[in-house]
Coordinates of C-alpha atoms in Angstrom, one line a residue:
M1 CA 0.1 0.0 0.0
K2 CA 1.1 3.6 -0.5
L3 CA 1.0 6.0 2.6
A4 CA 1.5 9.2 3.6
V5 CA 2.6 10.2 7.3
I6 CA 2.4 14.0 8.0
G7 CA 4.6 15.0 10.8
T8 CA 7.9 13.2 11.8
G9 CA 7.9 13.6 15.6
Y10 CA 8.1 10.5 17.7
V11 CA 4.9 9.1 16.8
G12 CA 5.3 9.8 13.0
L13 CA 8.6 8.6 12.5
V14 CA 7.9 5.3 14.2
T15 CA 4.7 4.9 12.2
G16 CA 6.4 5.7 9.0
T17 CA 9.4 3.4 9.6
C18 CA 7.4 0.6 10.8
F19 CA 4.8 0.5 8.0
A20 CA 7.8 0.8 5.7
E21 CA 9.0 -2.4 7.5
T22 CA 6.0 -4.3 6.6
G23 CA 6.5 -3.6 2.8
N24 CA 4.5 -0.3 2.2
Q25 CA 5.6 2.7 0.3
V26 CA 5.6 5.5 2.9
T27 CA 6.3 9.2 2.5
C28 CA 6.6 11.2 5.5
V29 CA 6.0 15.0 5.3
D30 CA 7.1 17.7 7.6
I31 CA 7.4 21.6 7.2
D32 CA 10.7 21.7 9.0
E33 CA 13.1 21.9 6.1
R34 CA 16.2 21.1 8.3
K35 CA 14.6 18.2 10.1
V36 CA 13.6 16.6 6.5
E37 CA 17.3 17.2 5.2
K38 CA 18.8 15.4 8.1
L39 CA 16.1 12.6 7.7
N40 CA 17.2 12.4 4.1
N41 CA 20.9 12.2 5.0
G42 CA 20.2 9.3 7.3
I43 CA 20.0 11.3 10.6
I44 CA 17.2 10.2 13.1
P45 CA 16.3 13.2 15.3
I46 CA 15.2 10.9 18.3
Y47 CA 16.6 8.2 20.3
E48 CA 14.6 4.9 20.0
P49 CA 16.1 1.5 20.4
G50 CA 15.9 -0.6 17.4
L51 CA 14.4 2.5 15.3
D52 CA 17.8 3.0 13.3
V53 CA 18.0 -0.6 11.9
L54 CA 14.4 -0.2 10.4
F55 CA 15.0 3.1 9.2
N56 CA 18.5 2.5 7.5
R57 CA 16.8 -0.6 6.0
N58 CA 13.9 1.0 4.5
T59 CA 15.5 4.2 3.3
A60 CA 18.2 2.3 1.4
E61 CA 15.4 0.0 -0.2
G62 CA 13.3 2.9 -1.3
R63 CA 10.3 2.2 0.9
L64 CA 10.7 5.3 3.2
K65 CA 10.9 8.8 1.8
F66 CA 10.9 12.4 3.2
T67 CA 9.7 15.7 1.9
T68 CA 8.3 19.0 2.8
N69 CA 5.8 19.1 0.1
L70 CA 2.4 18.0 1.1
A71 CA 0.8 17.6 -2.4
E72 CA 3.8 15.3 -3.4
G73 CA 3.8 13.5 0.0
I74 CA 0.1 12.4 -0.2
E75 CA 0.0 12.0 -4.0
G76 CA -1.4 8.4 -4.6
A77 CA -1.8 7.6 -0.9
E78 CA -4.6 5.2 0.2
V79 CA -4.0 6.1 3.9
I80 CA -2.7 9.7 5.1
F81 CA -1.8 9.5 8.8
L82 CA -1.7 12.5 10.9
A83 CA 0.9 12.4 13.4
L84 CA 1.1 16.2 14.5
P85 CA 1.6 17.7 17.7
T86 CA -1.3 18.6 20.3
P87 CA 0.5 20.5 22.9
P88 CA -1.5 21.5 26.0
G89 CA -2.9 25.0 26.0
E90 CA -3.0 27.4 28.9
D91 CA -6.1 25.9 30.1
G92 CA -5.1 22.4 29.8
S93 CA -7.1 21.6 26.4
A94 CA -5.2 19.8 23.5
D95 CA -4.3 22.6 20.7
L96 CA -5.7 21.3 17.5
K97 CA -4.5 24.2 15.3
Y98 CA -1.6 21.9 13.7
I99 CA -4.1 19.2 12.9
L100 CA -6.8 21.4 11.5
K101 CA -4.5 23.3 9.4
V102 CA -3.2 20.4 7.6
A103 CA -7.0 19.3 7.5
D104 CA -7.8 22.6 5.4
D105 CA -4.7 22.0 3.2
L106 CA -5.6 18.5 2.4
G107 CA -9.1 18.9 0.9
P108 CA -8.3 20.4 -2.2
L109 CA -5.1 18.2 -2.6
L110 CA -7.2 14.8 -2.6
K111 CA -7.5 13.4 -6.0
Q112 CA -8.8 9.8 -5.2
Y113 CA -10.5 8.3 -2.3
A114 CA -8.2 8.1 1.0
V115 CA -8.6 7.2 4.5
V116 CA -7.2 10.1 6.7
V117 CA -6.1 8.7 10.1
D118 CA -6.0 10.8 13.3
K119 CA -2.8 9.0 14.8
S120 CA -2.3 11.9 17.4
T121 CA -3.8 12.0 20.8
V122 CA -6.9 14.3 20.1
P123 CA -10.0 15.1 22.4
V124 CA -13.4 13.5 21.8
G125 CA -14.8 15.1 18.6
T126 CA -11.8 15.9 16.6
A127 CA -12.4 13.2 13.7
E128 CA -15.7 15.2 13.1
K129 CA -13.8 18.7 12.9
V130 CA -11.2 17.1 10.8
W131 CA -13.8 15.9 8.4
N132 CA -15.6 19.1 8.3
N133 CA -12.0 20.9 7.5
I134 CA -11.3 18.6 4.8
S135 CA -14.7 18.6 3.2
K136 CA -14.5 22.4 2.5
G137 CA -12.1 21.7 -0.3
A138 CA -12.4 18.1 -1.2
Q139 CA -13.7 17.0 -4.6
V140 CA -13.5 13.2 -3.7
E141 CA -14.9 10.8 -1.3
F142 CA -12.7 10.3 1.9
D143 CA -13.1 9.0 5.2
V144 CA -11.7 10.1 8.6
V145 CA -10.6 7.5 11.1
S146 CA -9.3 7.7 14.7
N147 CA -6.4 5.2 15.4
P148 CA -4.6 6.2 18.4
E149 CA -0.9 4.8 18.9
F150 CA -0.1 3.0 22.2
L151 CA 3.8 3.3 22.0
R152 CA 5.7 3.0 24.9
E153 CA 9.3 5.2 24.5
G154 CA 12.0 2.8 24.9
V155 CA 10.2 0.0 23.4
A156 CA 8.3 1.8 20.7
V157 CA 9.4 -0.4 17.7
E158 CA 8.3 -3.6 19.4
D159 CA 4.9 -2.3 20.5
F160 CA 4.3 -1.1 16.9
M161 CA 5.3 -4.5 15.4
K162 CA 3.5 -6.6 17.9
P163 CA 0.8 -4.6 19.3
D164 CA -1.4 -5.5 22.2
R165 CA -4.3 -4.4 20.2
V166 CA -5.2 -2.0 17.5
V167 CA -8.0 0.5 18.2
I168 CA -9.8 2.0 15.1
G169 CA -12.5 4.2 15.1
T170 CA -14.7 4.5 12.1
E171 CA -18.3 3.4 11.0
S172 CA -17.4 3.2 7.4
E173 CA -17.1 -0.3 6.1
K174 CA -15.0 1.1 3.1
A175 CA -12.5 2.5 5.7
K176 CA -12.7 -0.7 7.7
A177 CA -11.5 -2.8 4.9
V178 CA -8.6 -0.6 4.1
M179 CA -7.5 -0.5 7.8
N180 CA -7.8 -4.1 8.2
K181 CA -5.7 -4.8 5.0
L182 CA -3.1 -2.4 6.3
Y183 CA -2.6 -3.9 10.0
A184 CA -3.1 -7.4 8.9
P185 CA 0.7 -8.2 8.9
L186 CA 0.9 -6.7 12.3
V187 CA -1.8 -9.0 14.2
R188 CA -1.0 -12.4 12.6
Q189 CA -0.7 -13.9 15.7
G190 CA -4.2 -13.0 16.8
N191 CA -3.9 -9.6 18.8
P192 CA -7.1 -8.2 18.4
V193 CA -8.2 -5.1 16.1
I194 CA -10.9 -3.5 17.9
F195 CA -13.3 -1.5 15.8
M196 CA -15.7 1.3 17.4
D197 CA -17.0 4.8 16.6
E198 CA -14.8 7.6 16.4
R199 CA -15.9 9.0 19.5
S200 CA -14.8 6.0 21.6
A201 CA -11.7 5.6 20.0
E202 CA -10.8 9.0 20.8
M203 CA -11.5 8.6 24.5
T204 CA -9.9 5.2 24.5
K205 CA -6.4 6.6 24.4
Y206 CA -7.1 9.3 27.2
A207 CA -8.6 6.4 29.2
A208 CA -5.7 4.2 28.8
N209 CA -3.0 6.8 29.9
A210 CA -5.3 8.3 32.6
F211 CA -5.7 4.9 34.1
L212 CA -1.8 4.3 34.3
A213 CA -1.3 7.5 35.6
V214 CA -3.9 6.6 38.4
K215 CA -1.9 3.5 39.4
I216 CA 1.4 5.3 39.2
S217 CA 0.0 8.0 41.8
F218 CA -1.8 5.4 43.8
M219 CA 1.4 3.7 44.4
N220 CA 3.4 6.9 45.1
E221 CA 0.7 7.7 47.7
I222 CA 1.1 4.0 49.2
A223 CA 4.9 4.9 49.3
N224 CA 4.3 8.1 51.3
L225 CA 2.3 6.3 53.7
C226 CA 4.7 3.4 53.9
E227 CA 7.3 5.9 55.3
K228 CA 4.9 7.1 58.0
V229 CA 4.1 3.5 58.9
G230 CA 7.3 1.6 58.6
A231 CA 6.2 -0.7 55.8
N232 CA 8.3 -1.4 52.6
V233 CA 6.9 -0.3 49.4
D234 CA 8.6 -2.9 47.1
D235 CA 7.3 -5.9 49.2
I236 CA 3.8 -4.2 48.9
R237 CA 4.1 -3.8 45.2
R238 CA 5.0 -7.6 44.8
G239 CA 2.1 -8.8 47.1
I240 CA -0.3 -6.8 45.0
G241 CA 1.1 -7.1 41.6
T242 CA 0.5 -10.9 41.4
D243 CA -3.2 -10.4 41.7
S244 CA -4.1 -10.8 38.2
R245 CA -7.1 -8.2 38.6
I246 CA -4.2 -5.7 39.4
G247 CA -1.4 -6.8 37.2
K248 CA 2.5 -6.2 37.9
R249 CA 3.1 -3.1 35.8
F250 CA 3.2 0.6 36.5
L251 CA 3.4 -0.1 40.4
F252 CA 6.8 1.1 40.9
A253 CA 7.1 4.2 43.3
G254 CA 9.2 7.1 42.6
I255 CA 9.2 10.7 42.2
G256 CA 6.4 10.9 39.7
Y257 CA 5.7 10.4 35.9
G258 CA 6.6 12.8 33.0
G259 CA 6.9 12.4 29.5
S260 CA 5.0 13.6 26.4
C261 CA 1.7 11.8 27.1
F262 CA 0.8 11.1 30.6
P263 CA 1.0 14.8 32.0
K264 CA -0.8 16.3 28.8
D265 CA -3.2 13.5 28.4
V266 CA -4.5 13.5 31.9
Q267 CA -4.9 17.3 31.9
A268 CA -6.5 17.1 28.7
L269 CA -9.2 14.6 29.8
A270 CA -9.8 16.6 32.9
K271 CA -10.3 19.6 30.6
T272 CA -13.0 17.6 28.7
A273 CA -14.6 16.7 31.8
Q274 CA -14.8 20.2 33.0
D275 CA -16.0 21.3 29.3
N276 CA -18.9 18.9 29.9
A277 CA -19.8 19.9 33.5
Y278 CA -18.4 16.8 35.1
D279 CA -16.1 16.9 38.2
F280 CA -13.6 14.1 37.6
K281 CA -12.3 14.0 41.1
I282 CA -9.8 11.0 40.6
L283 CA -7.9 12.9 37.7
K284 CA -7.6 16.1 40.0
S285 CA -6.0 14.2 42.5
V286 CA -3.7 12.4 40.4
M287 CA -2.2 15.5 39.0
D288 CA -2.0 16.9 42.5
V289 CA -0.2 14.1 43.7
N290 CA 2.2 14.1 40.8
A291 CA 3.3 17.6 41.2
L292 CA 4.1 17.1 44.7
Q293 CA 5.8 13.7 44.1
K294 CA 8.1 15.3 41.7
S295 CA 9.8 17.6 44.3
K296 CA 9.9 14.9 47.1
L297 CA 13.2 14.4 47.4
L298 CA 14.2 18.1 47.8
P299 CA 13.5 18.6 51.4
I300 CA 14.9 15.1 52.2
I301 CA 18.4 16.5 50.5
K302 CA 18.0 19.9 52.4
A303 CA 17.5 18.2 55.7
H304 CA 20.4 15.9 55.3
F305 CA 22.6 19.0 54.8
D306 CA 21.3 20.8 57.6
G307 CA 18.9 23.1 55.6
D308 CA 22.0 24.6 53.7
L309 CA 23.0 23.6 50.2
K310 CA 24.8 26.7 49.4
G311 CA 28.1 25.4 48.0
K312 CA 27.5 21.8 47.9
T313 CA 28.0 19.7 44.5
I314 CA 25.3 17.3 43.8
A315 CA 25.6 14.7 41.2
V316 CA 22.6 13.7 39.1
W317 CA 22.3 10.3 37.5
G318 CA 19.4 10.4 34.8
L319 CA 17.7 13.3 33.0
A320 CA 15.1 11.8 30.8
F321 CA 11.7 11.0 32.0
K322 CA 12.3 7.2 31.9
P323 CA 15.1 5.1 30.6
Y324 CA 15.8 4.1 26.9
T325 CA 14.6 7.5 25.5
D326 CA 16.1 11.0 25.1
D327 CA 12.8 12.8 26.0
I328 CA 12.9 15.3 28.8
R329 CA 9.6 16.6 28.6
E330 CA 8.0 17.0 32.0
A331 CA 11.2 14.9 33.4
P332 CA 11.2 15.3 36.9
A333 CA 14.9 15.6 36.8
L334 CA 14.7 19.4 35.3
E335 CA 12.5 20.6 38.1
N336 CA 14.8 19.2 40.5
I337 CA 17.9 20.4 39.0
R338 CA 16.2 24.0 39.0
A339 CA 15.5 23.6 42.7
L340 CA 18.9 22.7 43.6
L341 CA 20.3 25.4 41.7
S342 CA 18.0 27.9 43.4
E343 CA 19.4 26.7 46.8
G344 CA 22.8 27.6 45.9
A345 CA 24.2 24.2 44.8
K346 CA 26.1 23.3 42.0
V347 CA 25.0 20.1 39.9
T348 CA 27.0 18.0 37.6
V349 CA 24.8 15.6 35.7
Y350 CA 25.1 12.5 33.4
D351 CA 22.6 10.5 31.3
P352 CA 23.5 8.3 28.2
E353 CA 21.2 10.0 26.0
A354 CA 19.3 13.0 27.0
M355 CA 22.3 15.6 28.0
E356 CA 22.0 17.3 24.7
N357 CA 18.5 18.0 25.2
V358 CA 19.0 19.4 28.8
R359 CA 21.8 21.4 27.5
N360 CA 19.4 23.0 25.0
V361 CA 17.2 24.1 28.0
L362 CA 19.7 24.7 30.9
G363 CA 22.8 25.8 29.0
N364 CA 26.0 26.1 31.0
Q365 CA 23.9 26.7 34.4
I366 CA 25.0 23.0 35.0
T367 CA 28.2 20.5 34.3
Y368 CA 27.7 17.8 32.0
A369 CA 30.0 14.9 32.8
H370 CA 31.2 12.6 30.2
T371 CA 30.7 9.3 32.1
S372 CA 28.5 8.5 35.2
Y373 CA 31.6 8.2 37.5
A374 CA 33.0 11.4 36.0
A375 CA 29.9 13.2 37.5
L376 CA 30.6 11.9 41.1
D377 CA 34.0 13.7 41.0
D378 CA 34.2 15.7 44.4
A379 CA 30.5 15.6 44.6
D380 CA 28.8 15.8 48.0
A381 CA 25.9 13.2 47.4
L382 CA 24.3 11.5 44.4
V383 CA 20.8 12.0 43.5
I384 CA 19.4 9.2 41.0
M385 CA 16.6 10.5 38.8
T386 CA 16.3 8.0 35.9
E387 CA 16.4 4.1 36.4
W388 CA 18.9 3.6 33.5
P389 CA 20.2 0.1 33.6
L390 CA 24.0 1.0 33.7
F391 CA 23.1 2.8 37.2
R392 CA 22.0 -0.7 38.8
T393 CA 25.3 -2.2 39.0
P394 CA 28.1 0.6 39.5
D395 CA 31.4 0.0 41.1
F396 CA 31.0 1.1 44.5
T397 CA 34.7 0.8 45.5
K398 CA 35.4 3.3 42.5
M399 CA 32.2 5.5 43.9
N400 CA 33.8 5.8 47.0
L401 CA 36.8 7.3 45.9
L402 CA 35.0 10.0 43.9
L403 CA 32.2 11.0 46.3
K404 CA 33.1 13.2 49.3
N405 CA 30.2 11.6 51.2
K406 CA 28.7 8.1 50.8
V407 CA 25.3 9.6 50.4
I408 CA 22.6 8.6 47.8
F409 CA 19.1 10.0 47.3
D410 CA 17.4 7.6 44.8
G411 CA 14.3 8.7 43.2
R412 CA 13.6 5.2 41.3
N413 CA 14.5 2.9 44.1
V414 CA 17.0 1.3 42.1
Y415 CA 19.1 -0.5 44.8
E416 CA 18.0 -3.2 47.6
L417 CA 18.5 -2.0 51.1
D418 CA 20.5 -4.8 52.1
Q419 CA 22.9 -3.8 49.2
M420 CA 23.3 -0.2 50.8
K421 CA 23.7 -1.6 54.2
E422 CA 26.4 -3.9 52.9
V423 CA 28.3 -0.8 50.9
G424 CA 28.1 1.5 54.0
Y425 CA 26.0 4.2 52.1
T426 CA 23.4 6.7 53.7
Y427 CA 20.7 5.8 51.4
Y428 CA 17.3 7.7 51.0
S429 CA 14.8 6.2 48.5
I430 CA 11.0 6.3 48.0
G431 CA 8.4 4.3 50.5
R432 CA 11.2 2.5 52.2
E433 CA 13.1 3.2 55.3
T434 CA 16.2 5.0 55.3
V435 CA 19.6 3.3 55.4
K436 CA 22.3 4.7 57.7
P437 CA 25.7 3.3 58.5
E438 CA 26.1 1.8 61.9
V439 CA 27.9 3.5 64.2
H440 CA 30.3 1.5 66.4
Q441 CA 31.1 2.8 69.6
S442 CA 34.5 2.3 71.0
A443 CA 34.7 0.5 74.6

């Protein structure tokens, strides 16, 4: 099939590349000339494990192309994906200006029947708005379908090629046939393609992300209570995660969620509820809990240093909002770094992938280390913000030589408590007891 993908952000690039991998002819369209030039030169603007292999193979074999020309990009396309940004407005609602502008432009350019697919996360009713905007200039038949993505950054390629389910919102039999044909190679093992109306499909994406955010915030609240009553949140996670009604995923306590989806989507769903005169109390609480949780470590750090961080050097491991990505949108690390700087601390950071993105935001306010160990040199303490695997098994003997104090503030519960006791660190984590080295009194 011949496909067009409008927008080469995270969703658009993964969508276009993976559909090319299943044998389709894909043209990706973007108005950013520099970005398109880089893509045509083989430079991928995002970090996503495994994407480079598929990208290089499909561009080399001519199945994946890039252009800034919309008319050229959609020529002959049976399916046109809209994978455009929907940033939150000041009131929390999703801004549809990019999608609706492209819809305006598409109408006069359509030369034959096409299925136009909303791949972006959009509020309920967007498919109707897109249809209305296209229809103003269209002279041919077309359908607008909602097909939300459920990609997890860090494993997006695997999620796309082996989806748990494919949700498609359309009541057009013609569009259903096209979408079934397109997704057939990806669901051969029997994973369901779930058809529903457009509004239900749009709501499904928001409901999924909001529910996962609820799980995260619930566990963070449990962790905070654990600290009060002397329980261990990791034991509780294992105890409830084996219950098939609950499941083991998204139960890890920490310093809150970030990224491009959860904060924006929870906020947008809350705004939809507000616009429809519904008081969605759970979502309000989720947002409040997450905002507080992101800064949970700062008072603990300050208290450890007797309320004074002036002149202290704090090493930070992890900047991305989660491992296996360079995405720093809504990342707790940024908020904590700014807070440490405002307290007069010096900050040295290391992240395997996200440092250039942070440099673009914070510039030379902080120091960027070339390795995780270099970040520790002469630091007064280590703060862990992202649970990259390489942080899980460090050389503590080497760390001891670099850190001024054997102190770790762990926002992701990377280490076991017994391990910290064994290596003699003062160790603060989330929802667990604080580990402090035993003081042996001389006789």
